[in-house]
C-alpha cells in the first residue's frame, strides 16, 4: 500500500483499541516478575530504618507512566526489550549473592529499560530511570557508604571557610575543632539527603520539561557542585553557631537546613529547566533531523499493528524468562533452608565487667538470633542491671555493622541530642537520646580495632577496615541506659 493509502486508513485504525494497554500488560508482567525486590523495598520503608523519600520519586514515576500510557507502542524496540530482559534476569540472580539494594537497583533499571522499549522514538526516558533508582530506599545505604567521605570533604571545606571568616578552625577526622571546641559533623551534615533531593528535583524537572537525554546528562553533571557548595555553607553556619558560647536552639538548626536546602533545590531547577518549555514528559519540541525517510519513522504515518503486542518470536521466551525470574528467589530460599549455618570459630570473649559492675548475658530474641546467624562475627547481649550492652565481634568489614541510630529508628524511636563525649577513662563515644512514648534511653557506641584504634562512626570504620588501615577483628560496643520517661 502506498503512503496515501496508509494515511487513508489511519483514522479507521485509530478507532481500534490502542496498543498501549497491551504494552502496559507486559510492563506489569515485568513488575510482577521482580516482586522480591519490591517486597524488600516496602519492608525497609515500613520498618522505619530508611527515610521514606523514595515515595515522592515513586509518585512522580507513576504519574509519568500514566501520562505515557496512551502513547505506548504495540511493537517494542527489540534492543531495549532485550536489555530489560537481561537486567531482570541478572536482578533475579543477584538475590542469591549481592546485597538486596544492588539487586533492587538492577530491577529498577530493568523496569526503566522495559518502559523505554515501548515509548515512541526520541521520548526522553533517562530522567525516569533516575526516578526509578531514587524510588528505592537508598538513603541509609548512601549514608553508610558515602556518609564518611562526604563529611570529611564538607569538614575540610568548612574549616577553610570558617578560617577565612576569622574562626580558629581545624579538622579532626570528620569532626572539627572550632575555637577549642570539638564539634561533631554528624550524619545530617554529610549532605546525603540534600544529594537525594537535588537529583530528585533534577529528574522531575527534566521529565516535566521533556529535556532530551543528552542535554539532561550535560546539565545534571553540575548538580553535584551545587550540592557541595550548599552543604558546605550549611555546615559552616551550623558549626559556627555550635562554637558559640550558647548552644543554638534546635529549631534554628532546622531552619538553617531548610533555607539552604530550598536554595539548593531552586538552583538545581534553574540549571536543569532553563530554556525548556514544560511538556510533561512528551517528546522534545526541537526539530527532528532532516527529513528522515518514512520507513525510518517507526511511529509516524503508520497504522497500529493489531492484534500483536509483541513479535511472535519474542512472546514465548520472554514469558519463560519472567516466570523464571519470579520463581528463582523462592527456589533459592528453599535451597538455603536445608543448610544450617556453620558455627563461627571462637574469638575474643565478651566483657565480664562494666564500670566496675559484673555483667551477665541475656538471651537473643528471635529476630536478633536470625540476624546473628548471618553476621560475620559474634553477637552477645549483656546487662549490669542498669544498662544493656550489645557486644559484637566483627571479623570482616560489613554493612551489617550499621549505626545504632538506624536500629532505633527502625523500632520507632526518635533520635535527638547526637554528640561526641568522653567517658571517665577518656575514651571517645558517639551518643544520642532515643525516645518513644513511655521510654527514653541514652545510647553510646564505639568500635575498637585490634591495635586499640577506635571509631565512633560506622562509615568511617568501614572505609578504614576496607582499605586496610584498621586491623581486625573489631569489637563494637553499644550501651543503652534508660533515662526518665518523656514528659
XYZ file of N, CA, C and O in Angstrom, residues 27 34 38 61 80 84 87 106-119 125-126 128-130 132-133:
112
model
N 4.449 -4.507 30.860
C 5.152 -3.788 31.925
C 4.747 -4.334 33.300
O 5.596 -4.484 34.194
N 9.592 -9.250 39.140
C 10.621 -8.696 40.029
C 10.069 -8.436 41.433
O 10.612 -7.623 42.180
N 10.607 -5.516 45.149
C 9.631 -4.545 45.653
C 9.209 -4.908 47.082
O 8.968 -4.008 47.898
N 6.996 9.016 39.268
C 7.156 7.965 38.259
C 5.796 7.406 37.840
O 5.563 7.149 36.651
N 15.912 -2.555 23.311
C 15.616 -2.195 24.689
C 14.877 -3.315 25.422
O 15.066 -3.499 26.633
N 16.052 -4.986 28.881
C 15.188 -5.135 30.055
C 15.143 -6.575 30.527
O 15.197 -6.854 31.738
N 18.476 -7.464 32.211
C 18.592 -6.850 33.532
C 17.693 -7.547 34.549
O 18.083 -7.737 35.712
N 19.186 -3.089 40.100
C 19.120 -3.755 38.798
C 17.672 -3.944 38.355
O 17.335 -3.775 37.178
N 16.802 -4.286 39.306
C 15.385 -4.458 38.978
C 14.766 -3.140 38.534
O 13.962 -3.099 37.587
N 15.110 -2.030 39.216
C 14.581 -0.726 38.826
C 15.047 -0.345 37.423
O 14.278 0.200 36.620
N 16.310 -0.636 37.107
C 16.815 -0.345 35.763
C 16.148 -1.237 34.721
O 15.929 -0.817 33.576
N 15.817 -2.480 35.102
C 15.093 -3.359 34.180
C 13.726 -2.775 33.848
O 13.292 -2.797 32.680
N 13.031 -2.235 34.848
C 11.731 -1.627 34.589
C 11.872 -0.383 33.708
O 11.054 -0.148 32.810
N 12.922 0.417 33.941
C 13.140 1.599 33.108
C 13.422 1.205 31.659
O 12.931 1.845 30.714
N 14.210 0.149 31.467
C 14.502 -0.315 30.107
C 13.247 -0.871 29.430
O 13.041 -0.677 28.225
N 12.406 -1.562 30.202
C 11.164 -2.082 29.632
C 10.254 -0.941 29.189
O 9.636 -1.000 28.111
N 10.162 0.103 30.002
C 9.367 1.258 29.604
C 9.944 1.911 28.351
O 9.206 2.289 27.429
N 11.270 2.019 28.309
C 11.920 2.614 27.133
C 11.630 1.817 25.872
O 11.552 2.388 24.768
N 11.439 0.518 25.990
C 11.173 -0.303 24.816
C 9.829 0.017 24.184
O 9.649 -0.197 22.973
N 8.881 0.541 24.952
C 7.526 0.740 24.445
C 7.180 2.193 24.152
O 6.118 2.453 23.596
N 8.008 3.147 24.545
C 7.666 4.551 24.297
C 8.083 4.944 22.884
O 8.964 4.313 22.290
N 13.761 9.446 28.430
C 13.453 8.477 29.486
C 14.572 8.364 30.524
O 14.403 7.662 31.515
N 15.692 9.018 30.308
C 16.796 8.895 31.257
C 16.409 9.458 32.624
O 16.777 8.900 33.663
N 13.460 9.365 33.888
C 12.595 8.372 34.524
C 13.410 7.235 35.120
O 13.061 6.688 36.172
N 14.505 6.854 34.459
C 15.394 5.839 35.039
C 15.990 6.345 36.350
O 16.122 5.584 37.320
N 16.340 7.630 36.382
C 16.835 8.208 37.631
C 15.794 8.183 38.724
O 16.102 7.871 39.887
N 13.388 6.026 38.977
C 13.222 4.633 39.394
C 14.273 4.250 40.426
O 13.978 3.546 41.406
N 15.509 4.714 40.233
C 16.561 4.429 41.220
C 16.306 5.171 42.524
O 16.485 4.621 43.622
